[in-house]
Coordinates of C-alpha atoms and ligand atoms in Angstrom, one line a residue:
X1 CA 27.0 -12.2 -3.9
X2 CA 26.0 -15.8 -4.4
X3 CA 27.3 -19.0 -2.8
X4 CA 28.6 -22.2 -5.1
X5 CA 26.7 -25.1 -3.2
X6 CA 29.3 -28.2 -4.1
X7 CA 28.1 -31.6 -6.3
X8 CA 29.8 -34.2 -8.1
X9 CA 29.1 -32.5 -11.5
X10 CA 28.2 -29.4 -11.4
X11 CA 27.6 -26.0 -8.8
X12 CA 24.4 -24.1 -9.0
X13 CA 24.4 -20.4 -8.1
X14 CA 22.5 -19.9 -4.9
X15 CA 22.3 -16.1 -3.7
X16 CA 24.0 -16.5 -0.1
X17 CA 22.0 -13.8 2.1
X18 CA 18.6 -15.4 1.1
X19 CA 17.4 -18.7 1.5
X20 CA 14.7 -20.2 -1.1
X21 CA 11.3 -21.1 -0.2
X22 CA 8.7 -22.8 -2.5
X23 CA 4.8 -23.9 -1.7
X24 CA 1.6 -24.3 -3.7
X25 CA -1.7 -24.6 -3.9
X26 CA -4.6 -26.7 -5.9
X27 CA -6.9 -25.0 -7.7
X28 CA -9.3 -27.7 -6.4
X29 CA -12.1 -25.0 -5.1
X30 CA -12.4 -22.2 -3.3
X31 CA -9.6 -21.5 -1.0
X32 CA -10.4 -21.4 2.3
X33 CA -9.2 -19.8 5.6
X34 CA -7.0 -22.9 6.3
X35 CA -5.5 -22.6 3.3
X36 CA -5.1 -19.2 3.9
X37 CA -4.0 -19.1 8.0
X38 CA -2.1 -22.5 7.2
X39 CA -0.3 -21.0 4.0
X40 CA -0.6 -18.3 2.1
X41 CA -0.6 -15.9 5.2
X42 CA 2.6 -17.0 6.2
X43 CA 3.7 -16.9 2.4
X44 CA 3.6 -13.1 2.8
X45 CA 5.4 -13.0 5.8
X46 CA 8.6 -14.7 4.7
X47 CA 8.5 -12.5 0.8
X48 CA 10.9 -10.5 2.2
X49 CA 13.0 -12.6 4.0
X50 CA 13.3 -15.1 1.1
X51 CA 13.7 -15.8 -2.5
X52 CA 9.9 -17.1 -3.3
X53 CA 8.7 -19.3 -5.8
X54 CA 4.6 -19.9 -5.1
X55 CA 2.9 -21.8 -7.6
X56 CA -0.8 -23.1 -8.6
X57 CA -0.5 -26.5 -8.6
X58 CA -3.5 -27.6 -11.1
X59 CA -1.7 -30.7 -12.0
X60 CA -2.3 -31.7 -8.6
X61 CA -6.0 -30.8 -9.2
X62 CA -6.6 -33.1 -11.7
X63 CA -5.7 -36.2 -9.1
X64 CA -9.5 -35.8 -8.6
X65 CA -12.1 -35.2 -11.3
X66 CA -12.1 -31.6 -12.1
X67 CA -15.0 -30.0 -14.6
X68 CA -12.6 -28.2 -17.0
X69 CA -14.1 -24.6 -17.1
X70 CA -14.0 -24.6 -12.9
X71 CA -10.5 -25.5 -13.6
X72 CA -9.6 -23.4 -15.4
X73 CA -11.4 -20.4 -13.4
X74 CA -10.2 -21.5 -10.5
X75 CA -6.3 -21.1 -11.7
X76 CA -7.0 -17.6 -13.1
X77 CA -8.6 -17.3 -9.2
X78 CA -6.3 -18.6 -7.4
X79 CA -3.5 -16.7 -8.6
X80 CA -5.8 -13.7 -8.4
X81 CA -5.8 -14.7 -4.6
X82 CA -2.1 -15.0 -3.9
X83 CA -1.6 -10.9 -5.5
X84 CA -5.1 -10.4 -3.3
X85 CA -3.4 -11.5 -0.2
X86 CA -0.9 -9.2 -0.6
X87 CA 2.0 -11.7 -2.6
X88 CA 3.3 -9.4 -5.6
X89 CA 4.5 -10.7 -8.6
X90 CA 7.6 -8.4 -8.5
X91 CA 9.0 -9.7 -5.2
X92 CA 7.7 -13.4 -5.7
X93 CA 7.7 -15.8 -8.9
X94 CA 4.1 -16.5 -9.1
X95 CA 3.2 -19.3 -12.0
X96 CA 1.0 -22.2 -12.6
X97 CA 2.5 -26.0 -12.2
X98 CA 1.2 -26.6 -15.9
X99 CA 3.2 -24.3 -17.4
X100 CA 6.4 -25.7 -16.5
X101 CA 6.6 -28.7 -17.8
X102 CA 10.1 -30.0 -15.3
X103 CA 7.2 -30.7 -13.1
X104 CA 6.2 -33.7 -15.0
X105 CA 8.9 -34.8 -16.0
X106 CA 11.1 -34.9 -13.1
X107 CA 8.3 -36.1 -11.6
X108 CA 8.7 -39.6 -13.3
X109 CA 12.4 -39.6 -12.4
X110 CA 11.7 -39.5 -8.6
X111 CA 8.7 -41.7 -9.1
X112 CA 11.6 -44.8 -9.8
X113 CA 13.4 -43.2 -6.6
X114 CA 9.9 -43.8 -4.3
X115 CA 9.3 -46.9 -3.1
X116 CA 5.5 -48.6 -3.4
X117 CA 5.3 -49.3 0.6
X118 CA 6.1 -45.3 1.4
X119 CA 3.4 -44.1 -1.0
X120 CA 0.9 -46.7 0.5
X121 CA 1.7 -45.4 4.0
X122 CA 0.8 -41.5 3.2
X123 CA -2.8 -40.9 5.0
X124 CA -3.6 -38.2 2.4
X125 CA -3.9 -40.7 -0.1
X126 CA -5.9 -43.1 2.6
X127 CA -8.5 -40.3 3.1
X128 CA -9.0 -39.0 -0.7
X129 CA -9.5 -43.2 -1.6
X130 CA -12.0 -43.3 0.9
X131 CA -13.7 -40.1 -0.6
X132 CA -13.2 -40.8 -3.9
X133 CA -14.3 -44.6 -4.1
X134 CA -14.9 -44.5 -7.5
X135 CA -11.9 -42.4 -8.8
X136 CA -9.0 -44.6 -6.5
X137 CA -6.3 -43.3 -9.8
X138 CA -2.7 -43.5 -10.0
X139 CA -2.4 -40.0 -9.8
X140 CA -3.7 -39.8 -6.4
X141 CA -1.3 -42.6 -5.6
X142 CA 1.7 -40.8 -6.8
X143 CA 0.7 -37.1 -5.6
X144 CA 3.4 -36.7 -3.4
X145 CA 6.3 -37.8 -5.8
X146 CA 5.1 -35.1 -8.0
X147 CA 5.1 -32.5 -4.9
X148 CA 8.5 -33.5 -4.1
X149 CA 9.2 -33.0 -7.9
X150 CA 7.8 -29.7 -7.2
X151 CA 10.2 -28.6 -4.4
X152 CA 13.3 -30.0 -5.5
X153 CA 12.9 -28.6 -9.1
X154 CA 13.7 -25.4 -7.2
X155 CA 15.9 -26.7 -4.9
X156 CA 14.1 -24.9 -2.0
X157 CA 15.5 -24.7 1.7
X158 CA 12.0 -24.3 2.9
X159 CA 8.4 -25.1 2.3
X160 CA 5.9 -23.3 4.5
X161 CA 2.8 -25.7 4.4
X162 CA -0.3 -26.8 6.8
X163 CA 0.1 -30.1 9.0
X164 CA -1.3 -31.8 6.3
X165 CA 1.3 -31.6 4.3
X166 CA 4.0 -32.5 6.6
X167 CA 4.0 -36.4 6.0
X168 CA 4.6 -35.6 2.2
X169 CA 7.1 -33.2 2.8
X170 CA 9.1 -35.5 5.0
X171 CA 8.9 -38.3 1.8
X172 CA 10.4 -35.3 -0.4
X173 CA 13.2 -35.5 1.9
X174 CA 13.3 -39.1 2.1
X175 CA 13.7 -39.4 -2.0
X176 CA 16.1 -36.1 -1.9
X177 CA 18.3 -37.9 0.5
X178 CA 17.8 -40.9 -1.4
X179 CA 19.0 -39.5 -5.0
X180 CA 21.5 -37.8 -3.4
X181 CA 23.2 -40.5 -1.4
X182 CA 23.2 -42.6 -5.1
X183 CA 24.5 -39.8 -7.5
X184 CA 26.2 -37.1 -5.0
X185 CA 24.8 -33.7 -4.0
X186 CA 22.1 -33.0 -6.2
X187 CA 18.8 -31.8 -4.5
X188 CA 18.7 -29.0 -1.4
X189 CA 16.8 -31.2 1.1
X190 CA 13.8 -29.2 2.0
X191 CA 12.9 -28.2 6.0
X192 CA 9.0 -27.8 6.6
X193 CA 8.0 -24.4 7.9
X194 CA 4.8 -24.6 10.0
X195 CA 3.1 -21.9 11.3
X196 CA 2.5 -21.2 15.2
X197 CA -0.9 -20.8 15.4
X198 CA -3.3 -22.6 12.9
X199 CA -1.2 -25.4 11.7
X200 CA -4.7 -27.4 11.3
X201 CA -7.7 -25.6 10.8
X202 CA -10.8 -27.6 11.1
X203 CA -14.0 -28.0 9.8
X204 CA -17.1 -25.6 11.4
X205 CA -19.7 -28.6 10.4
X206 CA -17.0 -31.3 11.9
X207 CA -14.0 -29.7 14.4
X208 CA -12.2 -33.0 14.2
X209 CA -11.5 -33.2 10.5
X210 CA -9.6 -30.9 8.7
X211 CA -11.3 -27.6 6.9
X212 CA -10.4 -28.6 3.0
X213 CA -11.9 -26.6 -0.1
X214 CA -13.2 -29.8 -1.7
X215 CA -15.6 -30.4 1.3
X216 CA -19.3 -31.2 0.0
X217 CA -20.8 -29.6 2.7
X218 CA -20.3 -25.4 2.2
X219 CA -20.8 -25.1 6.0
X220 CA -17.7 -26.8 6.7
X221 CA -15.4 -24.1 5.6
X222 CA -15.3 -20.6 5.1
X223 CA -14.0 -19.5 1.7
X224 CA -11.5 -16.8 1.4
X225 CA -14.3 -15.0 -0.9
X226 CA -17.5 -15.7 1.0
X227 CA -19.0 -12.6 1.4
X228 CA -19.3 -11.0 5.1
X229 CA -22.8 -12.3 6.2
X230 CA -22.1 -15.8 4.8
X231 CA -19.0 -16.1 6.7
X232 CA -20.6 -14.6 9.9
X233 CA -23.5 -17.1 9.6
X234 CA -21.2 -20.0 8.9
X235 CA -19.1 -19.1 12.2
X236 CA -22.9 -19.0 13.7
X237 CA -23.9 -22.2 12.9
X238 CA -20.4 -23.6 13.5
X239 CA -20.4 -26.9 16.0
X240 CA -19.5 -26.5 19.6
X241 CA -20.3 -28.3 22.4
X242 CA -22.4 -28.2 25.1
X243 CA -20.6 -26.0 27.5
X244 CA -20.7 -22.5 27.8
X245 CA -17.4 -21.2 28.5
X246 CA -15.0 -19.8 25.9
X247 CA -12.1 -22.1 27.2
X248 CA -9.3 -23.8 25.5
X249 CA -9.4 -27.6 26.4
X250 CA -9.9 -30.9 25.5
X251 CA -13.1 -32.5 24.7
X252 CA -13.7 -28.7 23.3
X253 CA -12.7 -29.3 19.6
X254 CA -15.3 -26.9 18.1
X255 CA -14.3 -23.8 20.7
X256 CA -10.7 -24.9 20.3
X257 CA -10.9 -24.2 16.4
X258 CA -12.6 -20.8 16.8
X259 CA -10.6 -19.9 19.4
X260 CA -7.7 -20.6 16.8
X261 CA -9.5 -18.9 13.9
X262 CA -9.9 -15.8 16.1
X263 CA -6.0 -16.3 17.2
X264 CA -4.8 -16.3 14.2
X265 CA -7.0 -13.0 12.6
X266 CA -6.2 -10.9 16.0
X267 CA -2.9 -11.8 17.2
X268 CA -4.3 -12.6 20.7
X269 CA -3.5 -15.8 22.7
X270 CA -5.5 -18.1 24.1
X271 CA -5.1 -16.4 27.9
X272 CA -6.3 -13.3 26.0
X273 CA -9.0 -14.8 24.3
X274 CA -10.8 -16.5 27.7
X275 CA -10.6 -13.7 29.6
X276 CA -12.3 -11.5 26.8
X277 CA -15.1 -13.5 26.4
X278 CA -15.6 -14.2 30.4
X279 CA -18.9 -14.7 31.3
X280 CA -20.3 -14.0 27.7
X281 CA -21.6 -17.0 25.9
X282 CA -20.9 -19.5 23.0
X283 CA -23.6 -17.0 21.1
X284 CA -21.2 -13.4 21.2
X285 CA -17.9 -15.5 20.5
X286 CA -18.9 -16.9 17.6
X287 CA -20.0 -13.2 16.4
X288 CA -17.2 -11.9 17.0
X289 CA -15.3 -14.3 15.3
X290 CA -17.7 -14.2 12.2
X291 CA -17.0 -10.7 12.0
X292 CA -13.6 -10.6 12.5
X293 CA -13.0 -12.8 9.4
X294 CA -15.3 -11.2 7.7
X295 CA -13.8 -7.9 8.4
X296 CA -10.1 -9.3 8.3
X297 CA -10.8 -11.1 4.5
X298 CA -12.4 -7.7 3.1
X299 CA -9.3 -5.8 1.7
X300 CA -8.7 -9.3 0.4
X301 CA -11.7 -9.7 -1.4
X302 CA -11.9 -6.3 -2.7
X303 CA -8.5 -6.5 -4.2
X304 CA -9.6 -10.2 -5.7
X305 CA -12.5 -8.4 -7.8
X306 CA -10.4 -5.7 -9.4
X307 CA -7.4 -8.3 -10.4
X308 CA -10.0 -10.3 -12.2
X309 CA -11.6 -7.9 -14.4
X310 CA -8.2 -7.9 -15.7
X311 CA -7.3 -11.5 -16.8
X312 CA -4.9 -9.9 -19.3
X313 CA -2.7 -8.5 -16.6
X314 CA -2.6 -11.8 -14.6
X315 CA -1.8 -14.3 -17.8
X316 CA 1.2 -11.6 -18.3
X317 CA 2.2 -12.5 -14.5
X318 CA 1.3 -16.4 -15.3
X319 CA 3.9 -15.9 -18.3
X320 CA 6.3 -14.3 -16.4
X321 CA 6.4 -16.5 -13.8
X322 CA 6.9 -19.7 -16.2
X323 CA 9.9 -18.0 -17.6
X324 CA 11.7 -17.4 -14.2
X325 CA 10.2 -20.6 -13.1
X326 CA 11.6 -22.2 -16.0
X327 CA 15.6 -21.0 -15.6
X328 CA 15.8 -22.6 -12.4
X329 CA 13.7 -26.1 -13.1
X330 CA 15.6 -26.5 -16.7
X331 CA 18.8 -26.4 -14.7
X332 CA 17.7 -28.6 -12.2
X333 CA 16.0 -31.2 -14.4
X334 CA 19.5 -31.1 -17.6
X335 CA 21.6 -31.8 -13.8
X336 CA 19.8 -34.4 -12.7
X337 CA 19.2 -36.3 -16.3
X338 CA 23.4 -36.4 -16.9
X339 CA 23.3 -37.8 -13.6
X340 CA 21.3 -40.4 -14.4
X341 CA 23.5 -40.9 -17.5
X342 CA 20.7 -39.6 -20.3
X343 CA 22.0 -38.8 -23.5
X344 CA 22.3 -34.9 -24.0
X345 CA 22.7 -33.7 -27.2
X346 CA 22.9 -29.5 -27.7
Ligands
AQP1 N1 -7.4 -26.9 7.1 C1 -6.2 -26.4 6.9 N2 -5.5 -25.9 7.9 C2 -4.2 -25.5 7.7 N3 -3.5 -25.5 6.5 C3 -4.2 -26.0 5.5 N4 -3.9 -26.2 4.2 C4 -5.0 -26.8 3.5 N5 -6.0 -26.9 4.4 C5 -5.6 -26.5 5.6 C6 -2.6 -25.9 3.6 O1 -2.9 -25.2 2.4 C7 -1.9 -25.5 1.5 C8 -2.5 -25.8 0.2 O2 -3.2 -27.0 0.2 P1 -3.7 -27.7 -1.1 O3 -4.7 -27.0 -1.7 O4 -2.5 -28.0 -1.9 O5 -4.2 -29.1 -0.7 P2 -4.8 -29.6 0.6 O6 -3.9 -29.6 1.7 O7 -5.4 -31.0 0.3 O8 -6.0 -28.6 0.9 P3 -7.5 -28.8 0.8 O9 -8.2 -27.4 1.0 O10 -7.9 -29.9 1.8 O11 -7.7 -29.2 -0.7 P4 -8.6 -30.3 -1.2 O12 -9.9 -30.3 -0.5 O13 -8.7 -30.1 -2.7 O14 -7.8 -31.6 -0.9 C9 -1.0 -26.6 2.1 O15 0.1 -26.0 2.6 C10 -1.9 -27.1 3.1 O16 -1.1 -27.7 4.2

């Protein structure tokens, strides 16, 4: 059963009864639990309802400086992560950015289809200039025409993503609208999927900035692999303030963030949350949370170690994944190239 979605040119299969979704990750460090509440979780939750296509995005990496051999550990990691976390290669097309080289090139294309004033606006780029003073590249400039590249290679309905993420998101749709209001139907404009709880996980050293893997300070996230007693003395030594009741609120950034870490493991709302921890202190939350990461990221963990005593097995799902990968983004990139009026030549 497949649906024929209508261009000028050409119609591209789609299966009708499920909807595509794409989204990534940077091999930029160890993942942490906001990469994990904020994506990947919710990756697992919508395998079965969608056609997924979830990808390591080390090209994205590179927009900072990256030492080579963490590079390339962290790719064999990171996919190792997304199997961990329960995201089989079977039901999912699992690959790295890299080895599809569409990426890149359609990447270019849509970078004459951006205009200089909407990259300069995007505060992801603001913040990484400011932490990267030295390193200001083009790469880091262009970032998000290369994630849009990303999504509209596979001409995906839907990209599940973190907050963070949304203002680039909305320029994917801005050049996808763009291209397709010059040369007819070409790209699926994407819809953000955000989850409910944990949209924006913050930093345990700094509630009011965002928890991000590149952090220089280890105490500002929790890694996905931290082991049990570093993650419960990270949630111990996470900052609160100086009130003593487990309350959602303002002024409260610190509580508010554990209260949504704890959320988003347990399943319990915020009500559920205050009145659990009535009359107990700042002390016995931030156990409790502590250990119910820790216990929550175990299976996790344990599956992590056993996939990467086998790097064989996961460079046969990295090659795998390129191929199907591949189909769809050669497809995408030989429509979009006669469009532009480049010379094909079988
Ligand atoms: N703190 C967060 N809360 C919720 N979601 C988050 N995501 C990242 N951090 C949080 C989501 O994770 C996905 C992958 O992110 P990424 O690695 O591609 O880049 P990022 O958003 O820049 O993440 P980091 O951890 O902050 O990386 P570095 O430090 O390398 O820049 C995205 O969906 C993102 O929204």
């Amino acid at each position: 059963m497949s649906e024929e979605i209508k261009t000028t040119e050409q119609t591209v299969s789609k299966p009708a009864a499920k909807k595509r979704i794409f989204s990534g990750v940077q091999p930029s460090g160890l993942l942490t639990i906001g990469n994990y509440i904020g994506a990947i979780r919710n990756w697992k939750t919508l395998s079965s309802e969608y056609d997924c296509i979830y990808c390591v995005v080390d090209e994205h990496a590179i927009t900072v400086r990256q030492v080579p051999a963490d590079l390339r550990r962290r790719t064999y990691e990171t996919l190792a992560i997304y199997i961990a976390c329960g995201l089989s290669p079977e039901d999912n097309v699992l690959f790295v950015q890299s080895h599809v080289h569409q990426h890149a090139e359609l990447s270019w294309i849509l970078g004459c289809y951006t205009m200089f004033g909407e990259l300069s606006r995007m505060t992801q780029f603001k913040d990484k200039s400011a932490k990267n003073a030295d390193n200001i590249n083009a790469g880091l400039f262009t970032y998000p025409v290369l994630m849009a590249a990303d999504i509209l290679l596979y001409q995906a309905d839907l990209v599940p993503v973190g907050l963070d993420q949304k203002q680039h998101l909305e320029l994917a749709r801005v050049i996808a609208e763009r291209f397709n209001g010059v040369y007819g139907d070409t790209f699926v404009v994407p819809d953000g999927y955000f989850p409910k709880v944990g949209m924006k996980i913050n930093s345990l050293a700094d509630p009011t900035k965002k928890m991000s893997k590149s952090d220089t300070n280890p105490n500002g996230y929790v890694a996905i692999l931290d082991d049990p007693d570093t993650i419960i003395r990270k949630f111990r030594r996470a900052v609160t303030d100086s009130d003593t009741e487990v309350r959602y609120g303002e002024g409260k950034d610190g509580i508010n963030n554990l209260m949504t870490i704890y959320s988003a493991f347990t399943g319990r709302t915020y009500d559920e949350i205050e009145a659990e921890f009535e009359g107990k202190g700042y002390g016995d939350f931030k156990n409790a949370v502590g250990e119910t990461v820790a216990d929550g990221l175990r299976p996790v963990r344990e599956e992590f170690d056993r996939l990467m005593k086998d790097k064989a097995y996961l460079e046969g799902v990295m090659k795998d994944g390129a191929a199907k990968a591949s189909n769809v983004a050669v497809r995408t990139l030989s429509k979009v190239q006669r469009k532009l009026g480049f010379v094909q030549v079988k």
